[in-house]
Amino acid sequence: MASILDEYEDSLSRSAVLQPGCPSVGIPHSGYVNAQLEKEAPIFTKQRIDFTPSERITSLVVSCSQLCMSLGKDALLRIDLGKANEPNHVELGRKDDARVHKMFLDHTGFHLLIALSSTEVLYVNRNGQKVRPLARWKGQLVESVGWNKALGTESSTGPILVGTAQGQIFEAELSASEGGLFGPAPDLYFRPLYVLSEEGGPAPVCSIEAERGPDGRGFVIATTRQRLFQFIGRAPEGAEAQSFLGLFAAFADHPPPFREFPSSLGYSELAFYTPKLRSAPRAFAWMMGDGVLYGSLDHGRPDSLLSEERVWEYPEGVGPGASPPLAIVLTQFHFLLLLADRVEAVCTLTGQVVLRDRFLEKFGPLRHMVKDPATGHLWAHTERAVFRYHVQREARDVWRTYLDMNRFDLAKEYCRERPDCLDTVLAREAAFCFHQRRYLESARCYALTQSYFEEIALKFLEARQEEALVEFLQRKLASLKPSERTQATLLTTWLTELYLSRLGALQGDPEALGPYRETRERFRAFLSSPRHKEALFASRASVHELLASHGDTEHMVYFAVIMQDYERVVAYHCQHEAYEEALAVLARHRDPQLVYKFSPILIRHIPRQLVDAWIEMGSRLDARQLIPALVNYSQGGEAQQVSQAIRYMEFCVNVLGETEQAIHNYLLSLYARGQPASLLAYLEQAGASPHRVHYDLKYALRLCAEHGHHRACVHVYKVLELYEEAVDLALQVDVDLAKQCADLPEEDEELRKKLWLKIARHVVQEEEDVQTAMACLASCPLLKIEDVLPFFPDFVTIDHFKEAICSSLKAYSHHIQELQREMEEAAASAQRLRRDLQELRGRHGTVEPQDKCATCDFPLLSRPFYLFLCGHMFHADCLLQAVRPGLPAYKQARLEELQRKLGAAPPPTKGSGRAKEAEGGAAAAGPSREQLKADLDELVAAECVYCGELMIRSIDRPFIDPQRYEEEHLSWL
């Protein structure tokens, strides 16, 4: 056996192709071109397995890609289809004549039961080689097993049901654990639950299936030769909640409901269709004497699990008397019957035979057929060959069947990925609804098809179904692409015309008030529908023209609001003098451009409300754009007009913090004209720095001068730092104000003195007030009595100046004493400096032979070095390297220049004459070598690198250079 289960297409076995037995369907024009470029693959494709058994195959089961077959009477072959080249042979170890009756493999593919004709049962686990007899099962000829899909695992089956040839139903549980010689047996328990019977007494349990519903109820379906029993109930709470004992106990006093048929094959078989492994089954098929009972499984029904039942009779030539079916397998839309020489597939929707696949006589008669619930593959075998059926795209032609049955929802469900077929279904559904006079449904379906637009529209027009036509047009409009603007404009215009015509016909008729309101709401819903927004926006000009032609101003405004054409809405309200409504639109949508455009109109009629709206919009508006409207409005000069303008400008300045010069200048002009009391407060609040004020100083000065606001002019002069002009103007208003101005130039004492002299001259000459003049001397320390005396007339007596003269003399005496003390302190400081210099000349340091450089730790005397007063010693080159990184860029450049010049300078020569000549020549050419070394020492050795400011400045420098951090980091790994 070179390669087991290597698949190939047997030349003698043709592919079995499903030929749907559904009649052809008339297809209207759909806009699709059906071109079959290559032959479509058949639904059921048969492949023979390249496998020649050593003995005859007596039984075969498959689950979860685990294939098990019994060979002869004492051999078991197990194959993992994922590893087909690694078969596993197991000897059953039977010495008697018992043969394999049936085999059962659970949904996980791990638990295998082998029922022998000698009423013994063997258990084999997928992970083990040991064949273990089930002692508790002995004496029972097992006919069927109902696996527990909810609780079954790889190590345990959970509670399962076992049906026997004597009609008994047992509950059992198997464990895969092997405890050694004295360990527990695999069959944990084996207890009877119920006995199935027919009219003649107990009947074999041909099939049994167990399921649990989503609500916790248990369902068991068991079949005999002529009956199908249903056990439905809820397990009691407690330790036995997972067991089937409580479910069957409910039927101890009365039989369960069952279906019975008169004919008999001598056996029967039940098949379930489950979409996915471990999910709930959806359909069933029961093969019995009268045919195949097919239906759906509804877990929500209280009394019966079966629904939509019907009996499909066997095809011609198949039945109890002719060629009885041996097995049945159920797929999504077909059940396959296994006969001795062929396989026939029947459509569960129509009952028609869609496949009749005959087998060659050389393979022998067919024995059994099973389905792998995990992969969906179908397996059939004879005594000498194994075959596999692939099921591909089983639902691809089901839509035609549902279409012929007028089950349009199901037909659309199964052709969603095939636009041409879906169009056919929709067209048929639309025509069907039209003939049934369900025009709205017909319109919705026609809108989804590719049928000719003109034909459908004329069809509804001829039937006088304007409402259906509107529905059709609206759905067509919603399905258009953005590039189809012409079609969108056409449909939008047509729909608008239909609605307006309908409204015009109903308007004014008191009996049609209800239909009128309904039509109006539908029209407004059409105009405001998000689905039609793009189309309506593209054709808004045409819609406005239609609305205007019908004189429907109400919907014209409504449509403009929907299209966010607020300019049209506001203009409409202004034309009809509804200024508050216009302002409400502006305030609601807050479009700055519209506010700028309509403010000149609204401010003339509702100034206070408009300014309130401006303030509410806040920073959304640019106040500069509103100045023209305010200027035009405030030109009348009325107090109310100016106050509203000032209110908004103050909001911009104080709340929004506007800094635009135009706004501040306009506010100044408003203050100067309407609120002079607020002018000076505003100027003082703006500050006295010419660089921080936001108004034009020259404009403000001219404005204040024109309106005679002298105090404001003085303030502007102060901001402009024109202190002389400020003092001159202030003297015309108030002497105290002039004094405040005179103290402003704090850094220019000469100017301050000049300003105070102006004040003193004014007080003496203009006001002739000697006491006030003396007060000026006290207020300004820069003024002396001798500065003021020339301003007094000759007849003034000295008594008025006696106190001032004495104070001046005392001040001069005090100043002389201060100068003498400072001279004595300077002489003492000079003496201390001379003494310190003498001490420094005698300071020295000692270098020992064992001293080392503080940086490189090499002997210090090995090369030139530096010694600092702190005790640190460095080689010259080491100190240079340590100092260089901490120097500023310009000092580093200076250091490089000195090193370059020292390298180029000639070395010192021996002999005094030559040395002097060399020094003279070097002096003529540039600095001497000694001067260069002195400059270098001053730059490098000005302070110790460890004790000086350089170390303090480098405190925030990382220990590792960031540019070398990655390299240093890698070196430590």
XYZ file of C-alpha atoms in Angstrom, residues 10 16 52 88 136 181 192 220 231 391 515 542 697 741-742 752-753 831 881-882 889 892 917 933 954 971:
26
model
C -10.947 7.313 -11.586
C -21.791 13.071 -11.048
C -7.162 -1.521 -1.974
C -3.028 3.094 12.145
C -21.914 -3.330 31.220
C -4.963 -3.147 35.531
C -32.094 1.673 30.932
C -34.668 13.304 21.675
C -39.183 13.156 23.688
C -20.345 19.211 -2.308
C -55.002 64.229 1.918
C -34.622 74.064 -11.010
C -1.764 107.968 19.377
C 3.586 114.939 34.436
C 6.823 116.570 35.660
C 12.609 116.844 35.259
C 14.323 119.920 36.645
C 46.491 99.672 51.370
C 41.316 68.147 26.734
C 39.360 68.621 29.974
C 32.470 78.463 20.859
C 37.397 77.259 21.485
C 67.418 89.216 17.478
C 52.009 80.823 25.872
C 28.809 71.437 33.834
C 29.304 47.947 24.660
